[in-house]
Amino acid sequence: MFKRIYHIALRECGIIRSDLIYLFSMVIFPLFIIFFFTSLLEEGQPEDMPVGVVDLDNSSTTRSMIRMLDAFKTSKVVAHYPNVNEARNAIQRNEVYAFLYIPEGTTEKLLSNRRPKVSFYYNMSMISAGSLLFKDLKTISVLGSAGVSQAKLRAYGKTPMEQLAFVRPVNIDVHALTNPGLDYNVYLSTALIPACILLFIFLITAYSIGTELKFDRAKEWMSMSDNNILVAMFGKLLPQTMIFVSVILVYQYYIYHVLDFPHEGSMVMAAFLGILSVLAAQGFGFFAFGLFPSLRMSMSIGSLWASLSFSLMGTTFPVTGMDAPIQALTMLFPMRHYFQMYRICVLNGYPLTDAWVNILSLIVFACMPFFVLHRIKKAMLEYVYIP
């Protein structure tokens, strides 16, 4: 049996070497995604995002607010507009992501305690840019009134500590856990890159089995295994498993040792997560072909499942905020369990027992081909490929 697995694996290595689709989908594209995402987010957070200003008051106080806004790392004041309509049109043309509107008489109302209204508008169709600029604009609006209040208290002879106690009676001490720098690279690259790699595994697994029918190699494949579909499956997937495991281990070494991403868990735990996730993704791809023994249908299912995973794995929107049926549905996606294991065991350093549900789920995904082996054997021996 081991000799047959060995010869089938050698045959699969020859197929991989002769077909450029394997080279690009298993090595070049995953490595490109790794270096593309990590270099794109190299700065940690977006910087110098364009912001506009509509300053109808044009006083020293409002100009000071604008200079403070421009001094923020995230925001950069690139334009001044005469009215709100032109600023809104600039947002619609994607020239700026937000603008600050200071009406006429703002300083006068501030000095006379008549509570002027300062407005800011931001584009939330781009969530990251909108959220960060909202924080900057809200901070500037609060600091503008605080600056005037401090000037008045200083004129009354109050000490700096008394001024601070009046302007900011509650001092907030913020401690961000596991990602103290609020680094978007740490947040996004640890989720999006593995999800893309698992997507390639879905597709290549279904493609490698479907092409046996497409290129009329199925009976040769089965004869090499003595019509034992289990031997045929292990022999075919062994080279792919070794390549994908190597790629995901390279990814983990790069982010944890070269880029120094925070991780409380050990590298052994991270490697275990990577290997288990590769096996789970291969199991799902094999299962998809077993359900629909068609190259086109199985790859379509893999693409659909992977695409939904980006929304349901819990990175872009928390699973706890979803409706109960959707929360239950997230258990059907290997990417969700990968992200949970990464968050619990690798990022926070908790023991594997705390993620036993996710480990068990990935093992179930890896074992799913055993439920459809008979269908795949029948397809390889009897089906005729239909384009």
CSV table of C-alpha atoms in Angstrom, one decimal:
chain,number,residue,atom,x,y,z
A,1,MET,CA,0.0,0.0,0.0
A,2,PHE,CA,2.8,2.5,0.9
A,3,LYS,CA,4.6,1.6,-2.4
A,4,ARG,CA,1.4,2.5,-4.3
A,5,ILE,CA,1.0,5.7,-2.4
A,6,TYR,CA,4.6,6.6,-3.2
A,7,HIS,CA,4.2,6.0,-7.0
A,8,ILE,CA,1.0,7.9,-7.1
A,9,ALA,CA,2.7,10.8,-5.3
A,10,LEU,CA,5.5,10.7,-7.8
A,11,ARG,CA,2.9,10.8,-10.6
A,12,GLU,CA,1.3,13.8,-8.9
A,13,CYS,CA,4.6,15.6,-8.7
A,14,GLY,CA,5.0,15.1,-12.4
A,15,ILE,CA,1.6,16.6,-13.0
A,16,ILE,CA,2.3,19.6,-10.8
A,17,ARG,CA,5.6,20.2,-12.6
A,18,SER,CA,4.0,20.1,-16.0
A,19,ASP,CA,1.0,22.3,-15.3
A,20,LEU,CA,1.7,26.0,-14.5
A,21,ILE,CA,-1.6,26.4,-12.8
A,22,TYR,CA,-0.2,24.4,-9.9
A,23,LEU,CA,2.9,26.5,-9.7
A,24,PHE,CA,1.0,29.8,-9.7
A,25,SER,CA,-1.8,28.7,-7.4
A,26,MET,CA,0.3,26.8,-4.9
A,27,VAL,CA,3.5,28.9,-4.7
A,28,ILE,CA,3.6,32.1,-6.6
A,29,PHE,CA,0.2,33.6,-5.8
A,30,PRO,CA,0.3,32.7,-2.1
A,31,LEU,CA,3.8,34.2,-1.7
A,32,PHE,CA,2.7,37.3,-3.6
A,33,ILE,CA,-0.3,37.7,-1.3
A,34,ILE,CA,1.9,37.4,1.7
A,35,PHE,CA,4.3,40.1,0.7
A,36,PHE,CA,1.7,42.3,-0.9
A,37,PHE,CA,-0.6,42.6,2.1
A,38,THR,CA,2.2,42.9,4.7
A,39,SER,CA,4.0,45.6,2.6
A,40,LEU,CA,0.7,47.4,1.9
A,41,LEU,CA,0.0,47.7,5.6
A,42,GLU,CA,3.7,48.2,6.6
A,43,GLU,CA,3.0,51.5,8.3
A,44,GLY,CA,0.5,50.0,10.7
A,45,GLN,CA,-2.2,52.5,10.1
A,46,PRO,CA,-3.2,54.7,7.1
A,47,GLU,CA,-1.4,58.1,7.3
A,48,ASP,CA,-2.0,61.6,5.8
A,49,MET,CA,-5.5,60.8,4.6
A,50,PRO,CA,-6.9,63.9,2.7
A,51,VAL,CA,-9.3,66.1,4.7
A,52,GLY,CA,-11.0,69.4,3.6
A,53,VAL,CA,-12.1,72.4,5.7
A,54,VAL,CA,-14.9,74.9,5.4
A,55,ASP,CA,-13.9,77.7,7.7
A,56,LEU,CA,-16.4,80.5,7.5
A,57,ASP,CA,-15.3,82.0,10.8
A,58,ASN,CA,-11.6,82.4,9.9
A,59,SER,CA,-10.4,83.5,13.3
A,60,SER,CA,-7.2,82.7,15.1
A,61,THR,CA,-9.0,80.1,17.2
A,62,THR,CA,-10.4,78.2,14.2
A,63,ARG,CA,-7.1,78.4,12.3
A,64,SER,CA,-5.4,76.9,15.4
A,65,MET,CA,-8.0,74.0,15.3
A,66,ILE,CA,-7.2,73.4,11.6
A,67,ARG,CA,-3.4,73.4,12.3
A,68,MET,CA,-4.0,70.8,15.1
A,69,LEU,CA,-6.1,68.7,12.7
A,70,ASP,CA,-3.3,68.8,10.1
A,71,ALA,CA,-0.8,67.8,12.8
A,72,PHE,CA,-2.5,64.5,13.4
A,73,LYS,CA,-0.7,61.5,11.9
A,74,THR,CA,-3.9,60.2,10.2
A,75,SER,CA,-5.2,63.4,8.8
A,76,LYS,CA,-3.8,65.9,6.3
A,77,VAL,CA,-5.7,69.1,5.4
A,78,VAL,CA,-5.4,69.4,1.6
A,79,ALA,CA,-8.0,71.9,0.6
A,80,HIS,CA,-10.2,74.8,1.9
A,81,TYR,CA,-13.7,75.2,0.5
A,82,PRO,CA,-15.9,78.3,0.4
A,83,ASN,CA,-19.1,76.3,1.2
A,84,VAL,CA,-20.5,73.0,2.2
A,85,ASN,CA,-21.7,72.1,-1.3
A,86,GLU,CA,-18.3,72.2,-2.8
A,87,ALA,CA,-16.8,70.2,0.1
A,88,ARG,CA,-19.5,67.6,-0.3
A,89,ASN,CA,-18.8,67.4,-4.1
A,90,ALA,CA,-15.1,66.9,-3.3
A,91,ILE,CA,-16.0,63.9,-1.1
A,92,GLN,CA,-18.2,62.4,-3.9
A,93,ARG,CA,-15.2,62.8,-6.3
A,94,ASN,CA,-13.0,61.0,-3.8
A,95,GLU,CA,-10.7,64.1,-3.5
A,96,VAL,CA,-11.1,64.1,0.3
A,97,TYR,CA,-12.4,61.5,2.7
A,98,ALA,CA,-13.9,64.0,5.2
A,99,PHE,CA,-14.3,67.7,5.8
A,100,LEU,CA,-14.7,70.0,8.9
A,101,TYR,CA,-17.4,72.7,8.8
A,102,ILE,CA,-16.8,75.7,11.0
A,103,PRO,CA,-19.7,78.2,10.7
A,104,GLU,CA,-19.4,82.0,11.0
A,105,GLY,CA,-19.4,83.3,14.6
A,106,THR,CA,-18.0,80.2,16.1
A,107,THR,CA,-15.2,81.9,18.1
A,108,GLU,CA,-17.6,84.6,19.4
A,109,LYS,CA,-20.1,82.0,20.6
A,110,LEU,CA,-17.3,80.1,22.3
A,111,LEU,CA,-16.1,83.1,24.2
A,112,SER,CA,-19.6,84.0,25.3
A,113,ASN,CA,-20.5,80.4,26.3
A,114,ARG,CA,-23.3,80.1,23.7
A,115,ARG,CA,-22.3,76.6,22.5
A,116,PRO,CA,-21.6,76.9,18.8
A,117,LYS,CA,-22.1,73.9,16.5
A,118,VAL,CA,-19.1,72.6,14.6
A,119,SER,CA,-19.9,69.9,12.1
A,120,PHE,CA,-17.8,67.3,10.4
A,121,TYR,CA,-18.7,65.0,7.5
A,122,TYR,CA,-16.9,61.8,6.6
A,123,ASN,CA,-17.2,59.0,4.0
A,124,MET,CA,-18.1,55.6,5.6
A,125,SER,CA,-18.2,53.7,2.4
A,126,MET,CA,-14.5,53.2,3.2
A,127,ILE,CA,-14.8,51.9,6.8
A,128,SER,CA,-11.2,52.2,7.8
A,129,ALA,CA,-10.7,55.7,6.5
A,130,GLY,CA,-14.1,56.9,7.8
A,131,SER,CA,-13.6,55.5,11.3
A,132,LEU,CA,-10.1,56.9,11.7
A,133,LEU,CA,-11.0,60.4,10.4
A,134,PHE,CA,-14.1,60.4,12.6
A,135,LYS,CA,-11.9,60.0,15.7
A,136,ASP,CA,-9.6,62.8,14.6
A,137,LEU,CA,-12.4,65.2,13.7
A,138,LYS,CA,-14.3,64.5,17.0
A,139,THR,CA,-11.0,65.1,18.9
A,140,ILE,CA,-10.5,68.4,17.2
A,141,SER,CA,-14.0,69.5,18.0
A,142,VAL,CA,-13.6,68.7,21.7
A,143,LEU,CA,-10.2,70.3,21.9
A,144,GLY,CA,-11.4,73.5,20.3
A,145,SER,CA,-13.8,74.2,23.1
A,146,ALA,CA,-11.4,73.0,25.7
A,147,GLY,CA,-8.7,75.4,24.4
A,148,VAL,CA,-11.1,78.3,24.8
A,149,SER,CA,-12.1,77.2,28.3
A,150,GLN,CA,-8.5,76.9,29.3
A,151,ALA,CA,-7.7,80.4,28.1
A,152,LYS,CA,-10.6,81.8,30.1
A,153,LEU,CA,-9.6,79.9,33.2
A,154,ARG,CA,-6.0,81.1,32.8
A,155,ALA,CA,-7.3,84.7,32.6
A,156,TYR,CA,-9.2,84.1,35.9
A,157,GLY,CA,-5.8,83.1,37.5
A,158,LYS,CA,-6.4,79.3,37.8
A,159,THR,CA,-3.4,77.0,38.0
A,160,PRO,CA,-2.7,74.4,35.2
A,161,MET,CA,-3.9,71.6,37.4
A,162,GLU,CA,-7.2,73.4,38.2
A,163,GLN,CA,-7.6,74.2,34.5
A,164,LEU,CA,-7.1,70.5,33.6
A,165,ALA,CA,-9.6,69.3,36.3
A,166,PHE,CA,-12.2,71.6,34.8
A,167,VAL,CA,-11.6,70.8,31.2
A,168,ARG,CA,-11.1,67.1,31.6
A,169,PRO,CA,-12.6,65.9,34.9
A,170,VAL,CA,-12.2,62.2,34.0
A,171,ASN,CA,-8.8,61.0,32.7
A,172,ILE,CA,-9.2,57.9,30.6
A,173,ASP,CA,-6.3,55.4,30.7
A,174,VAL,CA,-6.5,53.1,27.6
A,175,HIS,CA,-4.6,49.8,27.4
A,176,ALA,CA,-5.0,47.9,24.1
A,177,LEU,CA,-4.4,44.2,24.7
A,178,THR,CA,-2.4,41.9,22.3
A,179,ASN,CA,-2.1,44.7,19.7
A,180,PRO,CA,-1.1,47.8,21.7
A,181,GLY,CA,0.0,49.8,18.7
A,182,LEU,CA,-3.4,49.3,17.0
A,183,ASP,CA,-1.4,48.0,14.0
A,184,TYR,CA,-3.7,47.3,11.0
A,185,ASN,CA,-1.0,45.0,9.6
A,186,VAL,CA,-1.3,42.8,12.7
A,187,TYR,CA,-5.1,42.9,12.6
A,188,LEU,CA,-5.7,42.2,8.9
A,189,SER,CA,-2.7,40.3,7.6
A,190,THR,CA,-3.1,37.5,10.2
A,191,ALA,CA,-6.7,36.9,8.9
A,192,LEU,CA,-6.8,37.8,5.2
A,193,ILE,CA,-3.6,36.1,4.1
A,194,PRO,CA,-4.5,32.6,5.6
A,195,ALA,CA,-8.0,33.0,4.2
A,196,CYS,CA,-6.6,33.5,0.7
A,197,ILE,CA,-4.2,30.6,1.1
A,198,LEU,CA,-7.1,28.3,2.2
A,199,LEU,CA,-9.1,29.6,-0.8
A,200,PHE,CA,-6.3,28.3,-3.1
A,201,ILE,CA,-6.3,25.0,-1.3
A,202,PHE,CA,-10.0,24.6,-1.9
A,203,LEU,CA,-9.7,25.3,-5.6
A,204,ILE,CA,-6.5,23.3,-6.3
A,205,THR,CA,-7.8,20.2,-4.4
A,206,ALA,CA,-11.0,20.1,-6.5
A,207,TYR,CA,-9.1,21.0,-9.7
A,208,SER,CA,-6.5,18.2,-9.3
A,209,ILE,CA,-9.3,15.6,-8.9
A,210,GLY,CA,-11.5,17.1,-11.7
A,211,THR,CA,-8.7,17.2,-14.2
A,212,GLU,CA,-8.3,13.4,-13.8
A,213,LEU,CA,-11.7,13.1,-15.5
A,214,LYS,CA,-11.1,16.1,-17.9
A,215,PHE,CA,-7.9,14.7,-19.3
A,216,ASP,CA,-9.0,11.1,-19.2
A,217,ARG,CA,-6.4,10.0,-16.6
A,218,ALA,CA,-8.9,8.7,-14.0
A,219,LYS,CA,-8.7,5.0,-14.9
A,220,GLU,CA,-4.9,5.2,-14.9
A,221,TRP,CA,-5.0,6.9,-11.5
A,222,MET,CA,-7.3,4.2,-10.1
A,223,SER,CA,-5.3,1.3,-11.6
A,224,MET,CA,-2.2,2.6,-9.9
A,225,SER,CA,-4.0,2.3,-6.5
A,226,ASP,CA,-5.5,-1.1,-7.4
A,227,ASN,CA,-8.9,0.6,-7.4
A,228,ASN,CA,-8.5,1.6,-3.7
A,229,ILE,CA,-9.8,5.1,-3.6
A,230,LEU,CA,-8.2,5.7,-0.1
A,231,VAL,CA,-4.7,4.9,-1.5
A,232,ALA,CA,-5.4,7.1,-4.5
A,233,MET,CA,-6.5,10.0,-2.3
A,234,PHE,CA,-3.5,9.8,0.0
A,235,GLY,CA,-1.1,9.5,-3.0
A,236,LYS,CA,-2.6,12.5,-4.8
A,237,LEU,CA,-2.9,14.8,-1.9
A,238,LEU,CA,0.5,14.1,-0.3
A,239,PRO,CA,2.6,16.4,-2.6
A,240,GLN,CA,0.0,19.1,-2.4
A,241,THR,CA,-0.1,18.9,1.4
A,242,MET,CA,3.7,19.2,1.6
A,243,ILE,CA,3.8,22.3,-0.6
A,244,PHE,CA,0.9,24.1,1.1
A,245,VAL,CA,2.2,23.3,4.6
A,246,SER,CA,5.6,24.7,3.5
A,247,VAL,CA,4.0,27.8,2.3
A,248,ILE,CA,2.0,28.4,5.4
A,249,LEU,CA,5.0,27.7,7.6
A,250,VAL,CA,7.0,30.3,5.6
A,251,TYR,CA,4.2,32.7,6.1
A,252,GLN,CA,4.2,32.2,9.9
A,253,TYR,CA,8.0,32.5,10.1
A,254,TYR,CA,7.9,35.7,8.1
A,255,ILE,CA,5.2,37.5,10.2
A,256,TYR,CA,6.3,36.2,13.6
A,257,HIS,CA,10.1,36.4,13.3
A,258,VAL,CA,10.8,38.8,10.4
A,259,LEU,CA,8.0,41.3,11.0
A,260,ASP,CA,7.8,40.5,14.7
A,261,PHE,CA,4.0,40.3,15.0
A,262,PRO,CA,2.8,40.0,18.6
A,263,HIS,CA,2.1,36.4,19.7
A,264,GLU,CA,1.9,34.9,23.2
A,265,GLY,CA,1.6,31.4,22.0
A,266,SER,CA,4.6,29.2,20.9
A,267,MET,CA,5.6,28.6,17.3
A,268,VAL,CA,4.8,24.9,17.7
A,269,MET,CA,1.2,25.9,18.4
A,270,ALA,CA,1.2,28.2,15.3
A,271,ALA,CA,2.7,25.4,13.2
A,272,PHE,CA,0.0,22.9,14.5
A,273,LEU,CA,-2.7,25.4,13.6
A,274,GLY,CA,-1.2,25.9,10.1
A,275,ILE,CA,-0.9,22.1,9.4
A,276,LEU,CA,-4.4,21.3,10.7
A,277,SER,CA,-5.9,24.2,8.6
A,278,VAL,CA,-4.3,22.9,5.4
A,279,LEU,CA,-5.7,19.4,6.1
A,280,ALA,CA,-9.1,20.8,6.8
A,281,ALA,CA,-9.2,22.9,3.6
A,282,GLN,CA,-8.1,19.9,1.5
A,283,GLY,CA,-10.7,17.8,3.2
A,284,PHE,CA,-13.4,20.3,2.3
A,285,GLY,CA,-12.2,20.6,-1.3
A,286,PHE,CA,-12.2,16.8,-1.7
A,287,PHE,CA,-15.7,16.6,-0.1
A,288,ALA,CA,-17.0,19.3,-2.5
A,289,PHE,CA,-15.9,17.2,-5.5
A,290,GLY,CA,-17.5,14.1,-3.9
A,291,LEU,CA,-20.8,15.9,-3.5
A,292,PHE,CA,-20.8,17.1,-7.2
A,293,PRO,CA,-18.3,15.1,-9.2
A,294,SER,CA,-17.8,17.9,-11.7
A,295,LEU,CA,-14.7,20.1,-12.1
A,296,ARG,CA,-16.8,23.2,-12.7
A,297,MET,CA,-19.3,22.6,-9.9
A,298,SER,CA,-16.8,21.6,-7.2
A,299,MET,CA,-14.6,24.6,-7.9
A,300,SER,CA,-17.6,26.9,-7.9
A,301,ILE,CA,-18.6,25.5,-4.4
A,302,GLY,CA,-15.1,26.1,-3.2
A,303,SER,CA,-15.0,29.6,-4.5
A,304,LEU,CA,-18.5,30.4,-3.0
A,305,TRP,CA,-17.5,28.9,0.4
A,306,ALA,CA,-14.2,30.8,0.6
A,307,SER,CA,-15.9,34.1,-0.5
A,308,LEU,CA,-18.5,33.8,2.2
A,309,SER,CA,-15.7,33.0,4.7
A,310,PHE,CA,-14.2,36.5,4.4
A,311,SER,CA,-17.5,37.9,5.8
A,312,LEU,CA,-18.3,35.2,8.3
A,313,MET,CA,-14.9,34.4,9.9
A,314,GLY,CA,-15.4,37.3,12.3
A,315,THR,CA,-12.7,39.8,11.3
A,316,THR,CA,-14.6,42.4,9.3
A,317,PHE,CA,-17.7,42.1,11.6
A,318,PRO,CA,-17.9,40.4,15.0
A,319,VAL,CA,-19.8,37.1,14.9
A,320,THR,CA,-21.5,38.0,18.3
A,321,GLY,CA,-23.2,40.9,16.5
A,322,MET,CA,-24.8,38.7,13.9
A,323,ASP,CA,-28.2,37.1,14.0
A,324,ALA,CA,-28.4,33.7,15.8
A,325,PRO,CA,-28.9,31.7,12.5
A,326,ILE,CA,-25.9,33.4,10.9
A,327,GLN,CA,-23.8,32.7,14.1
A,328,ALA,CA,-24.6,29.0,13.8
A,329,LEU,CA,-23.8,29.1,10.1
A,330,THR,CA,-20.2,30.4,10.8
A,331,MET,CA,-19.4,26.9,12.2
A,332,LEU,CA,-19.5,25.5,8.6
A,333,PHE,CA,-16.4,27.5,7.5
A,334,PRO,CA,-12.9,26.3,8.1
A,335,MET,CA,-11.6,29.9,8.0
A,336,ARG,CA,-13.7,30.8,11.1
A,337,HIS,CA,-12.1,28.0,13.1
A,338,TYR,CA,-8.6,29.0,11.9
A,339,PHE,CA,-9.2,32.6,13.1
A,340,GLN,CA,-10.6,31.4,16.5
A,341,MET,CA,-7.7,29.2,17.1
A,342,TYR,CA,-5.2,31.9,16.1
A,343,ARG,CA,-7.0,34.4,18.4
A,344,ILE,CA,-7.2,32.1,21.4
A,345,CYS,CA,-4.0,30.0,21.2
A,346,VAL,CA,-1.4,32.0,19.2
A,347,LEU,CA,-2.3,35.7,19.8
A,348,ASN,CA,-3.4,35.4,23.4
A,349,GLY,CA,-1.4,32.3,24.4
A,350,TYR,CA,-4.2,30.2,26.0
A,351,PRO,CA,-3.9,26.4,25.9
A,352,LEU,CA,-5.3,24.3,23.1
A,353,THR,CA,-8.0,23.0,25.4
A,354,ASP,CA,-9.6,26.5,25.3
A,355,ALA,CA,-10.1,26.0,21.5
A,356,TRP,CA,-11.1,22.4,21.6
A,357,VAL,CA,-14.4,23.1,19.6
A,358,ASN,CA,-12.4,24.7,16.8
A,359,ILE,CA,-9.8,22.0,16.8
A,360,LEU,CA,-12.5,19.3,16.7
A,361,SER,CA,-14.3,21.2,13.8
A,362,LEU,CA,-11.1,21.3,11.7
A,363,ILE,CA,-10.5,17.6,12.3
A,364,VAL,CA,-14.1,17.0,11.1
A,365,PHE,CA,-13.4,19.0,8.0
A,366,ALA,CA,-10.2,17.0,7.4
A,367,CYS,CA,-12.2,13.7,7.7
A,368,MET,CA,-15.0,14.8,5.4
A,369,PRO,CA,-13.6,13.0,2.3
A,370,PHE,CA,-14.3,9.6,4.0
A,371,PHE,CA,-18.0,10.3,3.6
A,372,VAL,CA,-17.8,10.6,-0.2
A,373,LEU,CA,-15.0,8.2,-1.2
A,374,HIS,CA,-17.5,5.8,-2.8
A,375,ARG,CA,-18.9,8.6,-5.0
A,376,ILE,CA,-15.5,9.7,-6.2
A,377,LYS,CA,-14.5,6.1,-6.9
A,378,LYS,CA,-17.6,5.6,-9.0
A,379,ALA,CA,-17.0,8.9,-10.8
A,380,MET,CA,-13.4,8.0,-11.7
A,381,LEU,CA,-14.4,4.5,-13.0
A,382,GLU,CA,-17.7,5.3,-14.7
A,383,TYR,CA,-18.2,9.0,-15.4
A,384,VAL,CA,-17.5,10.7,-18.7
A,385,TYR,CA,-16.3,14.3,-18.5
A,386,ILE,CA,-18.8,16.8,-19.8
A,387,PRO,CA,-17.4,20.3,-20.5
